[in-house]
Coordinates of C-alpha atoms and ligand atoms in Angstrom, one line a residue:
M1 CA 113.5 75.9 103.5
E2 CA 110.3 74.6 105.2
I3 CA 108.0 77.3 106.6
L4 CA 104.8 75.3 107.0
N5 CA 105.0 72.4 109.4
Y6 CA 102.9 69.6 108.0
N7 CA 102.4 66.7 110.3
E8 CA 101.8 63.1 109.4
D9 CA 98.0 63.6 109.3
H10 CA 98.5 66.4 106.7
R11 CA 100.8 64.3 104.7
R12 CA 98.4 61.4 104.7
F13 CA 95.6 63.7 103.6
R14 CA 97.7 65.0 100.7
R15 CA 98.6 61.5 99.6
R16 CA 95.0 60.4 99.7
L17 CA 93.8 63.5 97.8
R18 CA 96.5 63.2 95.2
A19 CA 95.6 59.6 94.5
F20 CA 91.9 60.5 94.3
L21 CA 92.5 63.4 91.9
E22 CA 94.8 61.3 89.7
K23 CA 92.3 58.5 89.4
E24 CA 88.9 60.4 89.4
V25 CA 89.6 63.8 88.1
E26 CA 92.8 64.3 86.0
P27 CA 91.9 61.8 83.3
Q28 CA 88.6 63.6 82.5
G29 CA 89.9 67.1 82.9
D30 CA 89.9 67.9 79.2
Q31 CA 86.4 66.5 78.7
W32 CA 85.0 68.7 81.4
R33 CA 86.8 71.7 80.1
A34 CA 85.2 71.0 76.7
E35 CA 81.8 70.5 78.3
G36 CA 82.2 73.7 80.3
I37 CA 81.0 72.2 83.6
F38 CA 82.3 70.2 86.5
P39 CA 80.1 67.2 87.4
K40 CA 78.4 67.2 90.7
R41 CA 79.1 63.5 91.3
I42 CA 82.8 64.4 91.7
W43 CA 81.9 67.0 94.3
K44 CA 80.1 64.1 96.2
K45 CA 83.2 61.9 95.8
M46 CA 85.4 64.7 97.1
G47 CA 83.0 65.0 100.1
Q48 CA 83.1 61.2 100.6
G49 CA 86.9 61.3 100.7
G50 CA 86.8 64.1 103.3
F51 CA 88.3 66.6 101.0
L52 CA 85.6 69.3 101.3
C53 CA 85.4 71.8 104.1
P54 CA 88.2 70.3 106.1
A55 CA 88.0 73.1 108.7
V56 CA 84.4 72.5 109.6
S57 CA 83.9 71.1 113.1
P58 CA 83.4 67.4 113.5
E59 CA 80.1 68.2 115.1
Y60 CA 78.8 68.9 111.6
G61 CA 80.8 66.2 109.9
G62 CA 84.1 68.0 109.1
L63 CA 87.6 67.2 110.1
G64 CA 88.0 70.3 112.3
G65 CA 91.4 70.7 110.6
D66 CA 93.6 73.7 110.5
F67 CA 94.1 75.9 107.4
L68 CA 97.0 73.7 106.2
Y69 CA 94.4 71.3 104.9
S70 CA 93.0 74.0 102.6
V71 CA 96.6 74.8 101.5
I72 CA 97.0 71.2 100.5
V73 CA 93.7 71.1 98.6
S74 CA 94.6 74.3 96.7
E75 CA 98.0 73.0 95.8
E76 CA 96.9 69.6 94.7
L77 CA 94.1 70.9 92.5
T78 CA 96.4 73.4 90.9
R79 CA 98.9 70.7 90.3
I80 CA 96.5 68.9 88.0
R81 CA 95.1 72.3 86.6
Q82 CA 91.6 71.4 87.8
N83 CA 90.3 74.8 88.5
G84 CA 86.7 73.8 87.5
L85 CA 86.4 72.1 90.9
V86 CA 86.5 75.3 92.9
A87 CA 86.8 73.4 96.2
N88 CA 88.5 76.3 97.8
L89 CA 85.7 78.7 96.9
H90 CA 83.2 76.3 98.5
S91 CA 85.3 75.2 101.5
D92 CA 87.3 78.3 102.4
I93 CA 85.3 81.2 101.1
V94 CA 81.5 80.4 101.2
V95 CA 81.1 77.8 103.9
P96 CA 83.0 79.8 106.5
Y97 CA 80.1 82.4 106.4
I98 CA 77.7 79.7 107.4
E99 CA 80.0 78.4 110.1
S100 CA 80.6 81.9 111.5
Y101 CA 77.3 83.6 111.2
A102 CA 74.4 81.1 110.8
T103 CA 72.2 80.1 113.6
E104 CA 72.7 76.6 115.1
A105 CA 69.6 75.3 113.3
L106 CA 71.0 76.5 110.0
K107 CA 74.4 75.0 110.7
K108 CA 72.8 71.7 111.5
K109 CA 70.7 71.9 108.3
Y110 CA 73.4 72.9 105.8
L111 CA 77.0 72.1 107.1
P112 CA 76.8 68.3 106.9
G113 CA 75.7 68.5 103.3
C114 CA 78.5 71.1 102.5
V115 CA 81.0 68.6 103.9
S116 CA 79.6 65.6 102.1
G117 CA 79.4 67.4 98.8
D118 CA 75.6 67.0 98.6
I119 CA 75.4 70.7 98.9
V120 CA 77.5 72.8 96.5
T121 CA 77.6 76.5 97.5
A122 CA 78.1 79.8 95.8
I123 CA 78.3 83.4 96.9
A124 CA 76.5 86.1 95.0
M125 CA 77.6 89.7 95.5
T126 CA 78.5 91.1 92.0
E127 CA 75.8 92.8 89.9
P128 CA 76.0 94.3 86.4
D129 CA 76.5 97.8 88.1
A130 CA 78.2 96.7 91.3
G131 CA 81.6 94.9 91.1
S132 CA 84.3 96.5 93.2
D133 CA 81.8 99.0 94.7
L134 CA 79.4 96.6 96.5
A135 CA 77.6 99.5 98.1
G136 CA 76.2 100.2 94.6
M137 CA 74.2 96.9 94.5
N138 CA 70.5 97.0 93.7
T139 CA 69.2 93.6 94.7
S140 CA 66.7 94.3 97.5
A141 CA 65.5 92.4 100.5
M142 CA 62.0 93.4 101.8
E143 CA 60.7 91.9 105.1
D144 CA 57.2 90.5 105.0
G145 CA 56.3 88.8 108.3
D146 CA 58.5 85.8 108.8
E147 CA 59.8 86.0 105.2
V148 CA 62.1 88.2 103.2
I149 CA 61.4 88.9 99.5
L150 CA 64.5 89.1 97.3
D151 CA 64.3 91.0 94.0
G152 CA 67.2 91.7 91.6
S153 CA 70.0 89.9 89.8
K154 CA 73.6 88.9 90.1
I155 CA 76.3 88.2 87.5
F156 CA 79.6 86.4 87.3
I157 CA 78.7 83.9 90.0
S158 CA 81.0 80.9 90.2
N159 CA 79.1 77.6 90.6
G160 CA 76.0 79.6 89.7
I161 CA 74.7 76.7 87.6
I162 CA 75.4 73.8 89.9
A163 CA 75.0 75.5 93.3
D164 CA 72.4 74.0 95.7
L165 CA 72.8 76.9 98.2
V166 CA 73.7 80.5 97.4
I167 CA 74.7 83.2 99.8
V168 CA 73.0 86.3 98.4
A169 CA 74.1 89.8 99.4
A170 CA 71.1 92.2 99.2
K171 CA 70.2 95.6 100.4
D172 CA 67.5 95.9 103.1
A173 CA 64.7 98.1 101.9
G174 CA 64.4 101.5 103.7
V175 CA 67.9 101.7 104.9
E176 CA 69.7 104.9 103.6
D177 CA 73.3 104.2 104.4
P178 CA 74.5 101.5 101.9
Y179 CA 77.1 100.2 104.3
Q180 CA 74.4 99.5 106.9
A181 CA 71.9 98.1 104.4
I182 CA 73.6 95.0 103.1
S183 CA 72.6 91.6 104.6
L184 CA 73.5 88.1 103.6
Y185 CA 70.8 85.5 103.0
L186 CA 70.9 81.8 102.4
L187 CA 68.9 80.9 99.3
E188 CA 68.2 77.2 98.4
D189 CA 68.0 75.9 94.9
G190 CA 64.4 75.4 93.9
T191 CA 63.0 78.4 95.8
P192 CA 60.2 79.9 93.7
G193 CA 61.3 83.1 92.0
F194 CA 65.0 82.0 91.8
K195 CA 66.2 81.5 88.3
R196 CA 69.6 80.9 86.8
G197 CA 70.5 82.7 83.6
K198 CA 72.9 81.5 81.0
K199 CA 76.3 80.0 81.7
L200 CA 78.8 82.7 80.7
E201 CA 81.3 81.7 78.0
K202 CA 84.7 82.8 79.5
M203 CA 88.1 83.0 77.9
G204 CA 89.5 80.6 80.6
L205 CA 88.5 78.5 83.6
H206 CA 86.3 76.5 81.1
S207 CA 85.2 73.7 83.4
Q208 CA 84.1 76.2 86.1
D209 CA 80.6 77.4 85.6
T210 CA 80.0 81.1 86.0
A211 CA 76.4 82.4 85.7
E212 CA 73.8 85.0 86.1
L213 CA 71.2 84.6 88.8
Y214 CA 67.8 86.3 89.0
F215 CA 65.4 86.8 91.9
T216 CA 61.8 87.8 91.3
D217 CA 59.5 88.0 94.3
C218 CA 61.7 85.3 95.7
R219 CA 60.5 84.5 99.2
I220 CA 62.9 82.9 101.8
P221 CA 62.4 82.5 105.5
K222 CA 63.7 85.5 107.5
K223 CA 65.7 83.1 109.6
N224 CA 67.9 82.4 106.6
R225 CA 69.6 85.7 107.2
L226 CA 73.2 85.3 108.3
G227 CA 73.9 87.3 111.5
E228 CA 72.4 90.6 112.3
K229 CA 70.3 92.6 109.8
G230 CA 72.6 95.1 108.0
A231 CA 75.8 93.5 109.1
G232 CA 76.6 92.0 105.7
F233 CA 79.2 94.5 104.8
L234 CA 81.1 93.9 108.0
M235 CA 80.9 90.2 107.5
L236 CA 82.3 90.5 104.0
M237 CA 85.2 92.6 105.3
E238 CA 85.9 90.1 108.1
K239 CA 86.3 87.2 105.6
L240 CA 88.4 89.1 103.2
Q241 CA 91.7 88.0 104.7
Q242 CA 91.1 84.3 104.1
E243 CA 89.5 85.0 100.6
R244 CA 92.6 86.9 99.4
L245 CA 95.0 84.4 100.9
V246 CA 93.2 81.7 99.0
C247 CA 93.8 83.6 95.8
A248 CA 97.5 83.9 96.5
L249 CA 97.5 80.2 97.4
M250 CA 96.1 79.4 93.9
A251 CA 98.5 81.8 92.2
V252 CA 101.7 80.5 93.6
P253 CA 101.3 76.8 92.8
A254 CA 100.0 77.8 89.3
A255 CA 103.1 79.8 88.7
E256 CA 105.3 76.9 90.0
Y257 CA 103.5 74.5 87.6
I258 CA 104.0 76.8 84.6
V259 CA 107.7 77.4 85.3
E260 CA 108.3 73.7 86.0
W261 CA 106.5 72.5 82.9
T262 CA 108.4 75.1 80.7
T263 CA 111.7 74.2 82.3
Q264 CA 111.2 70.5 81.4
Y265 CA 110.0 71.5 77.9
C266 CA 113.2 73.6 77.3
K267 CA 115.4 70.8 78.5
K268 CA 113.9 68.2 76.1
T269 CA 113.3 70.4 73.1
A270 CA 116.3 71.1 70.8
I271 CA 116.9 73.8 68.2
S272 CA 120.0 73.8 66.0
G273 CA 121.1 70.6 67.7
K274 CA 121.1 71.8 71.3
P275 CA 118.4 72.0 74.0
L276 CA 116.6 75.3 74.4
S277 CA 117.7 75.2 78.0
K278 CA 121.3 75.7 76.9
N279 CA 120.6 79.2 75.6
Q280 CA 121.7 81.7 78.2
A281 CA 118.7 83.9 77.5
T282 CA 116.3 81.0 78.3
Q283 CA 118.3 80.0 81.3
F284 CA 118.2 83.6 82.8
A285 CA 114.5 83.9 82.1
L286 CA 113.8 80.6 83.9
V287 CA 116.1 81.5 86.8
E288 CA 114.4 84.9 87.2
M289 CA 111.0 83.3 87.2
A290 CA 111.9 80.5 89.5
T291 CA 113.4 83.1 91.9
E292 CA 110.3 85.3 91.9
V293 CA 108.0 82.3 92.4
K294 CA 110.1 81.2 95.4
L295 CA 109.8 84.7 96.8
G296 CA 106.1 84.4 96.4
R297 CA 105.9 81.1 98.1
T298 CA 108.0 82.2 101.0
F299 CA 105.8 85.3 101.5
V300 CA 102.5 83.4 101.2
E301 CA 103.5 80.6 103.5
R302 CA 104.6 83.1 106.1
L303 CA 101.1 84.7 105.8
V304 CA 99.5 81.2 106.2
L305 CA 101.3 80.9 109.5
E306 CA 100.1 84.3 110.6
H307 CA 96.6 83.5 109.5
I308 CA 96.5 80.2 111.4
A309 CA 97.8 82.1 114.5
G310 CA 94.8 84.4 114.2
N311 CA 96.8 87.5 113.4
N312 CA 95.5 90.4 111.4
V313 CA 97.4 90.4 108.1
V314 CA 94.8 92.0 105.9
I315 CA 97.3 94.5 104.5
E316 CA 99.9 91.8 103.8
T317 CA 97.3 89.5 102.2
S318 CA 96.2 92.4 99.9
M319 CA 99.9 92.8 98.9
A320 CA 100.2 89.0 98.4
K321 CA 97.0 88.8 96.3
Y322 CA 98.0 91.5 93.9
W323 CA 101.7 90.5 93.7
T324 CA 101.3 86.8 93.3
T325 CA 98.4 87.1 90.8
D326 CA 100.4 89.6 88.7
L327 CA 103.3 87.3 89.0
V328 CA 101.5 84.2 87.6
K329 CA 100.2 86.2 84.7
K330 CA 103.7 87.5 83.9
V331 CA 105.2 84.0 84.2
A332 CA 102.5 82.5 81.9
D333 CA 103.2 85.1 79.3
R334 CA 106.9 84.8 79.4
C335 CA 106.9 81.0 79.4
L336 CA 104.8 81.1 76.2
D337 CA 107.5 83.1 74.6
L338 CA 110.1 80.6 75.7
I339 CA 108.1 77.7 74.4
G340 CA 107.5 79.3 71.0
D341 CA 104.9 78.1 68.5
Y342 CA 104.0 74.9 70.4
G343 CA 102.7 77.2 73.2
M344 CA 99.9 78.4 70.8
L345 CA 98.5 74.9 70.5
E346 CA 95.6 73.8 72.8
E347 CA 97.5 70.6 73.5
C348 CA 100.2 72.6 75.3
P349 CA 99.0 73.0 78.9
I350 CA 100.5 76.4 79.2
A351 CA 98.1 77.7 76.6
S352 CA 95.1 77.0 78.8
A353 CA 97.0 78.0 81.9
F354 CA 97.7 81.4 80.4
R355 CA 93.9 81.9 79.9
D356 CA 93.0 80.4 83.3
V357 CA 95.3 82.6 85.4
R358 CA 94.2 85.8 83.6
V359 CA 91.2 86.4 85.8
M360 CA 93.1 86.1 89.1
S361 CA 94.0 89.8 89.2
I362 CA 90.3 90.7 88.7
F363 CA 88.2 88.5 91.0
A364 CA 88.1 88.5 94.8
G365 CA 88.8 92.2 94.7
T366 CA 90.8 93.6 91.7
N367 CA 94.5 94.3 92.1
E368 CA 93.8 98.0 91.9
I369 CA 91.5 97.7 94.9
M370 CA 94.2 95.7 96.7
K371 CA 96.7 98.5 96.1
G372 CA 94.1 101.0 97.2
I373 CA 93.8 99.2 100.6
V374 CA 97.6 99.2 101.0
A375 CA 97.8 102.9 100.0
K376 CA 95.3 103.8 102.6
F377 CA 97.3 101.9 105.2
M378 CA 100.4 103.8 104.1
G379 CA 98.6 107.0 104.7
L380 CA 98.8 108.0 101.0
Ligands
FAD1 C1 85.5 84.1 86.5 C2 84.9 85.0 87.5 C3 84.3 84.5 88.6 C4 83.7 85.3 89.6 N1 83.1 84.8 90.6 C5 82.3 85.6 91.5 C6 81.5 85.0 92.5 O1 81.5 83.8 92.7 N2 80.7 85.8 93.2 C7 80.7 87.2 93.0 O2 80.0 87.9 93.7 N3 81.5 87.8 92.1 C8 82.3 87.0 91.3 N4 83.0 87.5 90.3 C9 83.0 89.0 90.1 C10 84.3 89.6 90.6 O3 84.3 89.6 92.0 C11 84.3 91.1 90.1 O4 84.8 91.0 88.7 C12 85.3 92.0 90.8 O5 84.7 92.3 92.1 C13 85.5 93.3 90.1 O6 84.4 93.9 89.7 P1 84.2 94.3 88.2 O7 84.7 93.3 87.3 O8 82.7 94.7 88.0 O9 85.1 95.6 88.0 P2 84.7 97.1 88.3 O10 84.5 97.3 89.7 O11 83.7 97.6 87.3 O12 86.1 97.8 87.9 C14 86.5 98.1 86.6 C15 87.9 98.6 86.6 O13 88.0 99.8 87.5 C16 88.9 99.6 88.5 N5 88.4 100.2 89.8 C17 87.1 100.1 90.3 N6 87.1 100.7 91.4 C18 88.3 101.2 91.7 C19 88.8 102.0 92.7 N7 88.1 102.4 93.8 N8 90.2 102.4 92.7 C20 90.9 102.0 91.6 N9 90.4 101.3 90.6 C21 89.2 100.9 90.6 C22 89.0 98.1 88.7 O14 90.2 97.7 89.3 C23 88.9 97.6 87.3 O15 90.2 97.8 86.6 C24 83.7 86.8 89.4 C25 84.3 87.3 88.2 C26 84.9 86.5 87.3 C27 85.5 87.1 86.1

């Protein structure tokens, strides 16, 4: 039941990526999880292999590939549970803002580095008092001649510690309407007044760094603004479809991995002389989960096709984001019950998978926000 039509170039890309990840990343995954950070040299190797920003135009060093390359990266990283290397955040969520809204000069300056892995990116929207409600953000941007002065702070920023370039959402001083006040600015590492806070200790996603960022009288060139002044909110809305699709594309392979691992475990683990998989209750549980995961994949792959065709599927991607991320949490929980006590040990990969997937219903727009979007569309 093939929905996505991968051609030979895609298949070659997947084979190369899988070989790269198996050699360079998988063997050290546990070490990086323990250290709580993903080394930048691997980002560079990913870039050298052509695995970052595959959609970026060849003019700036990219492949100019379609969204199927991003699907492949997401699936292959999930396959080895390497969610510290948030390549999809960099390639499919942050860099597209630069490609779509930066001036030609900024594209030439930053995109080749984003593709090569010399520049790791982050996007900073969330603040202690502004999560779902971005209009409530307090970080300010004040124009001063050719410069803009950023003041404020951000929290929960993925890649916050290792990022070389951060897209900062800030409110332009003097604009009353919060929806017209937000602009997006490109901020380079090393800019005076830009400081990183502590790396946050999370319950999961241990090799992915998440940090606080601080801006104090932080001056950046005015030309580092993306697009028109005050258009930040619109730009964020425009990119939501891909961002939420990326979440669903992380959730489905994660759920597949969890069900597949548990199925194999149940086949080879015996109680009272017979494999766990011979219990009817275990069989039915695995069958139900495999069915739901297949439904999720079918829906998400269909959305990938619509997205590639340029169709507006914001409502459907909101549905997919909440449904698949709830599904992966449910699957992880149920599989731990099927596995039993071994599932409580750190050496069981489902233990860390259970923690890693927990955040999926929270970030990139909470699942309640997703349902709110759909409810509005339904005229409720
Ligand atoms: C690991 C991790 C990585 C992250 N990475 C980034 C990043 O790179 N960049 C970034 O900017 N942010 C990032 N975030 C922040 C993330 O985007 C926010 O957590 C998310 O937007 C939700 O905001 P909040 O957690 O403050 O929840 P809140 O908005 O405070 O919501 C709290 C609760 O209220 C509910 N709620 C709020 N508003 C409504 C409403 N209108 N209707 C119904 N229910 C509502 C929510 O669903 C939730 O249950 C990250 C977070 C985590 C945990």
